[in-house]
Short mmCIF file of C-alpha atoms and ligand atoms in Angstrom, two decimals:
data_model
loop_
_atom_site.label_atom_id
_atom_site.label_comp_id
_atom_site.label_asym_id
_atom_site.label_seq_id
_atom_site.Cartn_x
_atom_site.Cartn_y
_atom_site.Cartn_z
CA MET A 27 0.00 0.00 0.00
CA ILE A 28 1.37 3.42 -0.98
CA ASN A 29 0.66 6.13 1.59
CA VAL A 30 -0.15 9.37 -0.18
CA GLY A 31 -0.31 13.01 0.92
CA LEU A 32 -2.02 15.59 -1.29
CA ILE A 33 -1.12 19.28 -1.14
CA GLY A 34 -3.53 21.77 -2.71
CA THR A 35 -7.26 21.06 -2.85
CA GLY A 36 -8.38 23.44 -5.59
CA ARG A 37 -9.68 22.47 -9.02
CA ILE A 38 -7.12 19.81 -9.88
CA GLY A 39 -6.39 18.67 -6.31
CA GLN A 40 -10.00 17.51 -6.04
CA VAL A 41 -9.69 15.46 -9.22
CA HIS A 42 -6.55 13.71 -7.97
CA ALA A 43 -7.97 13.18 -4.47
CA ALA A 44 -10.96 11.32 -5.95
CA ASN A 45 -8.71 9.09 -8.05
CA ILE A 46 -6.27 8.33 -5.20
CA ALA A 47 -9.17 7.56 -2.84
CA ARG A 48 -10.59 4.93 -5.18
CA ASN A 49 -7.24 3.36 -6.06
CA ARG A 50 -6.58 0.04 -4.32
CA GLN A 51 -2.82 0.50 -4.39
CA ALA A 52 -2.99 3.75 -2.43
CA TYR A 53 -4.15 5.14 0.87
CA LEU A 54 -4.91 8.86 0.95
CA ARG A 55 -3.38 9.51 4.36
CA VAL A 56 -3.43 13.29 4.57
CA ILE A 57 -4.81 16.27 2.71
CA CYS A 58 -3.21 19.70 3.00
CA ASP A 59 -4.32 23.15 1.98
CA ALA A 60 -3.22 26.54 3.19
CA ARG A 61 -6.93 27.45 3.24
CA PRO A 62 -8.38 25.19 5.94
CA GLU A 63 -11.98 25.68 4.79
CA ALA A 64 -11.15 24.14 1.40
CA GLY A 65 -8.93 21.36 2.67
CA LYS A 66 -11.06 20.28 5.62
CA THR A 67 -14.12 19.72 3.44
CA LEU A 68 -12.18 17.41 1.16
CA ALA A 69 -10.48 15.60 4.06
CA CYS A 70 -13.92 15.03 5.55
CA LYS A 71 -15.23 13.68 2.25
CA TYR A 72 -12.47 11.05 2.12
CA ASP A 73 -12.34 10.49 5.87
CA THR A 74 -8.67 11.38 6.09
CA ALA A 75 -6.40 13.68 8.13
CA PHE A 76 -6.05 17.39 7.38
CA THR A 77 -3.25 19.88 7.87
CA ALA A 78 -2.76 23.45 6.68
CA ALA A 79 1.05 23.05 6.78
CA PRO A 80 2.74 21.32 3.82
CA GLN A 81 5.82 20.70 5.99
CA GLU A 82 3.76 18.32 8.12
CA VAL A 83 3.03 16.20 5.07
CA ILE A 84 6.61 16.35 3.91
CA GLN A 85 8.14 15.49 7.30
CA ASP A 86 5.72 12.62 7.88
CA LYS A 87 7.86 9.47 7.47
CA SER A 88 4.83 7.27 6.84
CA ILE A 89 4.05 9.11 3.58
CA ASP A 90 5.60 7.53 0.48
CA ALA A 91 4.30 9.86 -2.23
CA VAL A 92 3.08 13.43 -2.48
CA PHE A 93 0.73 14.99 -5.02
CA ILE A 94 1.57 18.68 -5.48
CA CYS A 95 -1.50 20.54 -6.73
CA THR A 96 -0.72 24.08 -5.61
CA PRO A 97 -0.08 27.13 -7.84
CA ALA A 98 3.01 26.99 -10.09
CA HIS A 99 5.29 29.29 -8.07
CA SER A 100 5.24 26.87 -5.10
CA HIS A 101 6.00 23.64 -7.00
CA ILE A 102 9.79 23.61 -6.85
CA ASP A 103 10.12 24.46 -3.16
CA LEU A 104 7.62 21.75 -2.28
CA MET A 105 9.24 19.22 -4.61
CA GLU A 106 12.71 19.89 -3.22
CA ALA A 107 11.48 19.42 0.33
CA ALA A 108 9.59 16.21 -0.54
CA LEU A 109 12.48 14.72 -2.51
CA ALA A 110 14.89 15.50 0.34
CA THR A 111 12.80 13.24 2.58
CA GLY A 112 12.88 10.42 0.01
CA LYS A 113 9.33 10.75 -1.27
CA TYR A 114 7.97 10.19 -4.74
CA VAL A 115 6.37 13.28 -6.23
CA PHE A 116 3.52 13.80 -8.64
CA CYS A 117 3.69 17.48 -9.58
CA GLU A 118 1.10 19.32 -11.59
CA LYS A 119 2.33 21.27 -14.59
CA PRO A 120 4.07 23.62 -15.03
CA LEU A 121 7.25 22.66 -13.15
CA ASP A 122 7.37 26.32 -12.19
CA GLU A 123 6.40 29.65 -13.74
CA ASN A 124 10.09 30.58 -13.93
CA LEU A 125 12.15 28.68 -16.51
CA GLU A 126 15.56 29.37 -14.91
CA LYS A 127 14.34 28.09 -11.54
CA ALA A 128 13.00 24.94 -13.19
CA GLN A 129 16.26 24.40 -15.11
CA ARG A 130 18.26 24.77 -11.89
CA PHE A 131 15.96 22.30 -10.16
CA VAL A 132 16.39 19.63 -12.84
CA THR A 133 20.18 20.04 -13.15
CA THR A 134 20.93 20.40 -9.44
CA HIS A 135 18.89 17.35 -8.50
CA SER A 136 19.73 15.17 -11.49
CA ASP A 137 20.22 12.26 -9.06
CA PHE A 138 16.66 12.26 -7.80
CA VAL A 139 14.45 13.97 -10.36
CA ALA A 140 13.65 10.44 -11.56
CA ARG A 141 11.33 10.35 -8.52
CA VAL A 142 9.18 13.09 -10.10
CA MET A 143 6.27 12.65 -12.49
CA VAL A 144 4.71 15.72 -14.11
CA GLY A 145 0.97 16.00 -14.80
CA PHE A 146 0.34 15.84 -18.53
CA HIS A 147 -2.97 13.98 -18.37
CA ARG A 148 -3.72 14.07 -22.11
CA ARG A 149 -0.94 11.53 -22.61
CA PHE A 150 -3.24 9.04 -20.86
CA ASP A 151 -6.32 9.70 -22.98
CA ASP A 152 -7.33 6.79 -25.24
CA SER A 153 -7.78 8.87 -28.40
CA HIS A 154 -4.52 10.73 -27.94
CA GLN A 155 -2.71 7.45 -27.32
CA LYS A 156 -4.14 6.00 -30.54
CA LEU A 157 -2.96 9.08 -32.42
CA ARG A 158 0.51 8.83 -30.94
CA LYS A 159 0.79 5.10 -31.75
CA LYS A 160 -0.30 5.73 -35.33
CA VAL A 161 2.31 8.44 -35.77
CA GLU A 162 5.04 6.36 -34.10
CA SER A 163 4.22 3.33 -36.26
CA GLY A 164 5.25 5.36 -39.31
CA ALA A 165 1.92 4.53 -41.01
CA LEU A 166 1.21 8.22 -41.60
CA GLY A 167 4.57 8.95 -43.16
CA SER A 168 6.36 12.12 -42.20
CA ILE A 169 4.55 14.91 -40.36
CA GLU A 170 4.19 18.15 -42.29
CA GLN A 171 1.72 20.15 -40.18
CA ILE A 172 0.10 19.77 -36.77
CA ILE A 173 -2.90 21.93 -35.92
CA ILE A 174 -4.22 22.08 -32.37
CA ASN A 175 -7.31 23.98 -31.15
CA SER A 176 -7.72 24.27 -27.42
CA ARG A 177 -10.53 26.45 -26.10
CA ASP A 178 -12.00 26.68 -22.63
CA PRO A 179 -15.78 27.19 -22.41
CA ARG A 180 -15.72 30.12 -20.03
CA LEU A 181 -13.82 31.94 -17.34
CA ASP A 182 -15.40 31.48 -13.91
CA SER A 183 -12.95 33.69 -12.08
CA TYR A 184 -9.57 35.14 -12.92
CA GLU A 185 -8.42 34.34 -9.37
CA ILE A 186 -7.73 30.70 -10.23
CA LEU A 187 -5.53 31.78 -13.13
CA ARG A 188 -3.48 34.17 -11.03
CA GLY A 189 -0.06 32.64 -10.51
CA THR A 190 -0.36 30.12 -13.34
CA GLY A 191 2.37 31.89 -15.35
CA GLY A 192 0.06 33.13 -18.14
CA ILE A 193 -1.75 31.47 -21.02
CA PHE A 194 1.35 29.96 -22.65
CA ARG A 195 2.67 28.29 -19.46
CA ASP A 196 -0.76 27.35 -18.18
CA MET A 197 -3.03 26.43 -21.07
CA MET A 198 -0.80 26.05 -24.13
CA MET A 199 1.65 23.94 -22.14
CA HIS A 200 -0.54 20.83 -22.62
CA ASP A 201 -0.74 21.41 -26.38
CA ILE A 202 3.00 21.99 -26.56
CA ASP A 203 3.66 18.74 -24.72
CA GLN A 204 1.43 16.88 -27.18
CA ALA A 205 3.08 18.49 -30.18
CA SER A 206 6.57 17.75 -28.95
CA ILE A 207 5.89 14.06 -28.38
CA LEU A 208 4.29 13.72 -31.82
CA THR A 209 7.13 15.29 -33.79
CA ARG A 210 10.30 13.26 -33.64
CA GLU A 211 12.35 16.37 -34.41
CA SER A 212 12.93 19.20 -31.97
CA PHE A 213 11.39 22.57 -32.63
CA VAL A 214 13.93 25.18 -33.71
CA GLY A 215 11.81 28.34 -33.68
CA VAL A 216 8.50 29.84 -32.64
CA VAL A 217 6.42 32.84 -33.54
CA ALA A 218 3.50 33.69 -31.30
CA ARG A 219 0.82 36.31 -30.78
CA GLY A 220 -1.28 37.04 -27.74
CA ALA A 221 -4.46 39.13 -27.48
CA CYS A 222 -7.13 40.11 -24.98
CA PHE A 223 -10.60 39.63 -26.46
CA VAL A 224 -12.43 37.87 -23.63
CA ASP A 225 -12.00 39.94 -20.48
CA PRO A 226 -10.01 43.11 -19.66
CA VAL A 227 -8.84 41.41 -16.44
CA PHE A 228 -6.22 39.56 -18.50
CA ALA A 229 -4.68 42.76 -19.88
CA LYS A 230 -4.77 44.31 -16.39
CA ASN A 231 -2.71 41.38 -15.12
CA GLY A 232 -0.25 41.38 -18.02
CA ASP A 233 -1.70 38.14 -19.40
CA PHE A 234 -3.48 37.17 -22.65
CA ASP A 235 -6.81 35.35 -22.98
CA THR A 236 -6.25 34.40 -26.61
CA ALA A 237 -3.03 33.04 -28.09
CA THR A 238 -1.66 31.54 -31.26
CA ALA A 239 1.78 30.03 -31.73
CA THR A 240 3.54 28.35 -34.62
CA PHE A 241 6.56 26.19 -33.87
CA TRP A 242 8.74 24.74 -36.62
CA THR A 243 11.40 22.07 -36.98
CA GLN A 244 14.65 21.96 -38.95
CA SER A 245 12.83 20.22 -41.82
CA ASP A 246 10.08 22.93 -41.85
CA ALA A 247 7.32 20.81 -40.32
CA THR A 248 5.09 23.20 -38.37
CA CYS A 249 2.79 22.99 -35.40
CA THR A 250 0.22 25.73 -34.93
CA ILE A 251 -1.70 25.98 -31.68
CA PHE A 252 -4.80 28.12 -31.10
CA ASN A 253 -5.91 28.87 -27.52
CA SER A 254 -8.83 30.87 -26.21
CA ARG A 255 -10.29 31.25 -22.73
CA ARG A 256 -13.77 31.42 -24.28
CA SER A 257 -15.67 28.99 -26.47
CA LEU A 258 -19.42 29.57 -26.61
CA PHE A 259 -19.88 26.12 -28.14
CA GLY A 260 -18.22 24.48 -25.10
CA PHE A 261 -14.82 22.98 -24.24
CA GLU A 262 -13.13 22.31 -27.52
CA GLN A 263 -9.99 20.41 -28.11
CA THR A 264 -9.03 19.06 -31.48
CA ILE A 265 -5.79 17.96 -32.99
CA GLU A 266 -4.99 17.24 -36.61
CA VAL A 267 -1.77 15.64 -37.77
CA PHE A 268 -1.31 16.21 -41.49
CA ALA A 269 1.39 13.93 -42.86
CA SER A 270 2.76 12.67 -46.16
CA GLY A 271 0.73 9.45 -45.89
CA GLY A 272 -2.57 10.74 -44.48
CA THR A 273 -4.24 12.84 -41.83
CA ALA A 274 -5.11 11.75 -38.30
CA VAL A 275 -7.59 13.68 -36.19
CA VAL A 276 -8.78 13.71 -32.58
CA ARG A 277 -12.03 15.67 -32.38
CA ALA A 278 -13.77 17.31 -29.44
CA THR A 279 -15.85 14.59 -27.79
CA PRO A 280 -19.59 15.39 -27.90
CA ALA A 281 -21.58 15.15 -24.67
CA THR A 282 -24.00 12.80 -26.46
CA SER A 283 -24.58 11.77 -30.03
CA PHE A 284 -27.95 13.59 -29.98
CA SER A 285 -28.82 15.83 -32.89
CA ILE A 286 -31.91 17.47 -34.36
CA ARG A 287 -32.38 18.25 -38.01
CA ASP A 288 -34.92 20.85 -39.10
CA GLU A 289 -35.35 23.44 -41.82
CA ALA A 290 -32.59 25.54 -40.24
CA GLY A 291 -30.08 22.70 -40.45
CA GLU A 292 -28.59 20.22 -37.99
CA HIS A 293 -28.23 21.02 -34.28
CA ILE A 294 -25.86 18.79 -32.39
CA ASP A 295 -25.01 18.56 -28.71
CA GLY A 296 -21.92 20.53 -27.74
CA PRO A 297 -18.66 18.95 -26.57
CA LYS A 298 -18.36 17.27 -23.18
CA GLY A 299 -18.32 19.71 -20.22
CA HIS A 300 -14.95 21.15 -19.24
CA PHE A 301 -11.58 19.43 -19.10
CA PHE A 302 -12.55 17.52 -15.94
CA GLU A 303 -15.38 15.75 -17.76
CA ARG A 304 -13.62 15.34 -21.09
CA TYR A 305 -10.51 13.86 -19.49
CA ARG A 306 -12.07 12.08 -16.49
CA ASP A 307 -10.68 8.68 -17.53
CA ALA A 308 -7.32 10.15 -18.50
CA TYR A 309 -6.84 11.72 -15.04
CA ASN A 310 -7.58 8.38 -13.45
CA ALA A 311 -5.23 6.54 -15.80
CA GLU A 312 -2.54 9.11 -15.02
CA CYS A 313 -2.95 8.53 -11.28
CA CYS A 314 -2.84 4.73 -11.79
CA ALA A 315 0.31 5.05 -13.93
CA PHE A 316 2.07 7.04 -11.19
CA LEU A 317 1.17 4.54 -8.46
CA GLU A 318 1.94 1.50 -10.62
CA ALA A 319 5.39 2.85 -11.48
CA ILE A 320 6.15 3.32 -7.77
CA GLU A 321 4.96 -0.21 -7.05
CA SER A 322 6.94 -1.79 -9.89
CA GLY A 323 10.02 0.44 -9.77
CA ALA A 324 9.57 1.32 -13.46
CA PRO A 325 10.45 4.83 -14.67
CA PHE A 326 7.59 7.31 -14.60
CA PRO A 327 5.89 7.73 -18.00
CA VAL A 328 6.22 11.53 -17.79
CA SER A 329 9.48 12.90 -16.44
CA ALA A 330 10.69 16.17 -14.94
CA ASN A 331 12.64 16.66 -18.16
CA ASP A 332 9.39 16.42 -20.14
CA GLY A 333 8.04 19.16 -17.88
CA LEU A 334 11.15 21.25 -18.43
CA ARG A 335 11.00 20.87 -22.22
CA ALA A 336 7.37 21.98 -22.36
CA LEU A 337 8.11 24.91 -20.06
CA ALA A 338 11.07 26.02 -22.21
CA LEU A 339 8.86 25.97 -25.34
CA ALA A 340 6.01 27.79 -23.57
CA ASP A 341 8.46 30.36 -22.24
CA ALA A 342 9.80 30.98 -25.76
CA ALA A 343 6.26 31.38 -27.14
CA ASP A 344 5.45 33.86 -24.37
CA ARG A 345 8.62 35.82 -25.18
CA SER A 346 7.79 35.85 -28.89
CA ALA A 347 4.30 37.22 -28.20
CA ARG A 348 5.64 39.93 -25.90
CA LEU A 349 8.52 40.95 -28.17
CA GLY A 350 6.46 40.76 -31.35
CA GLN A 351 9.18 38.77 -33.11
CA TRP A 352 10.10 35.15 -33.70
CA VAL A 353 12.33 33.40 -31.19
CA ALA A 354 14.97 30.78 -31.96
CA LEU A 355 14.99 27.67 -29.77
N1 NAD B 49 -3.45 19.00 -15.53
C1 NAD B 49 -4.53 19.74 -15.57
O1 NAD B 49 -5.46 19.47 -16.29
C2 NAD B 49 -4.64 20.93 -14.67
C3 NAD B 49 -5.88 21.55 -14.52
C4 NAD B 49 -5.96 22.64 -13.64
C5 NAD B 49 -4.84 23.08 -12.97
N2 NAD B 49 -3.64 22.45 -13.19
C6 NAD B 49 -2.42 22.90 -12.48
O2 NAD B 49 -2.57 22.54 -11.09
C7 NAD B 49 -2.03 23.55 -10.26
C8 NAD B 49 -3.14 24.06 -9.33
O3 NAD B 49 -4.15 24.63 -10.13
P1 NAD B 49 -5.67 24.74 -9.62
O4 NAD B 49 -6.43 25.23 -10.78
O5 NAD B 49 -6.09 23.49 -8.95
O6 NAD B 49 -5.50 25.92 -8.55
P2 NAD B 49 -6.53 26.35 -7.41
O7 NAD B 49 -6.24 27.77 -7.13
O8 NAD B 49 -7.91 25.93 -7.75
O9 NAD B 49 -6.04 25.47 -6.16
C9 NAD B 49 -4.81 25.62 -5.53
C10 NAD B 49 -4.97 25.26 -4.06
O10 NAD B 49 -3.68 25.25 -3.46
C11 NAD B 49 -3.75 25.88 -2.18
N3 NAD B 49 -2.42 26.36 -1.85
C12 NAD B 49 -1.75 27.38 -2.44
N4 NAD B 49 -0.49 27.45 -1.95
C13 NAD B 49 -0.39 26.46 -1.03
C14 NAD B 49 0.68 26.02 -0.18
N5 NAD B 49 1.89 26.58 -0.22
N6 NAD B 49 0.44 24.97 0.63
C15 NAD B 49 -0.78 24.36 0.66
N7 NAD B 49 -1.81 24.74 -0.12
C16 NAD B 49 -1.61 25.77 -0.96
C17 NAD B 49 -4.80 26.98 -2.36
O11 NAD B 49 -5.36 27.36 -1.12
C18 NAD B 49 -5.81 26.31 -3.29
O12 NAD B 49 -6.83 25.65 -2.59
C19 NAD B 49 -1.46 24.63 -11.20
O13 NAD B 49 -0.11 24.40 -11.39
C20 NAD B 49 -2.23 24.41 -12.50
O14 NAD B 49 -1.51 24.80 -13.64
C21 NAD B 49 -3.53 21.40 -14.00
#
């Protein structure tokens, strides 16, 4: 049995808590949140201990693994403390909001970063796995263009986005991770634009709510990613890999297959909820993969270096958008 502590009980912490609690390999021993009202409710739900002090989780010798689900700027300090006490760490993306700090973390602790898994849940989604296998099999030939649309349905409150490092490090990071595992070549440049169409709160906070980035490789294959914090049609995430031998597509998953046809045309149900609903199974598979790797001693399927690569690419896209010029990688 793997004893688990979870730090941070906000949007994503609640998803992981549910998956840990129902996993037979794990025991959710303690839940921690700096805001007791949030953490205590969740601890009560899973009948487990609560603390408002992360150090208590980290110093607890009975805990084998820690899930870090706090805002980006706290990830590295918490990881360093947990690794120093010999724990395994599941850390939500991004590794940090600051690239230099993340680089220092990975190089300074090269001996034990293998104990870290980073949260890129889409890698555990069935459709995305099929796409990746198809590309890796060579059946599609060589990739020429990748097009990714990623749009959130709405913005409930800017507060939850404060401290995420901005749209490129927060939202586009998942798309960047997908793109970089699909292309076998590294990206050598990026040009990006950011805009504020959805809510002036983004501009006030020096962030964008809408972003586009095109990355390219040495052989001129491109990946273009479109992000928006607003999609009236619902949560939309599609990916198209256009290659010399065909095109592979993952579409937004509809909530149901219901549709009505009338004189005005066809009306179909919108895509499934938000990312929690769309990727429910993927989050659970991600949690299982982390625990199974601890149990078996196998390397984690997503490494700290994967997190660092995605952060470096997101950081370059952010710089390109702010400078208004392309950035070499
Ligand atoms: N993989 C995904 O799909 C996904 C989805 C959402 C968020 N995230 C990532 O997860 C992280 C958290 O995001 P969120 O949306 O859940 O944030 P959130 O604001 O909803 O929750 C964060 C929680 O952490 C607590 N907290 C903050 N600092 C703390 C500290 N030092 N010690 C203990 N508790 C602390 C806060 O009180 C809050 O309850 C971010 O890095 C974000 O990018 C990933």
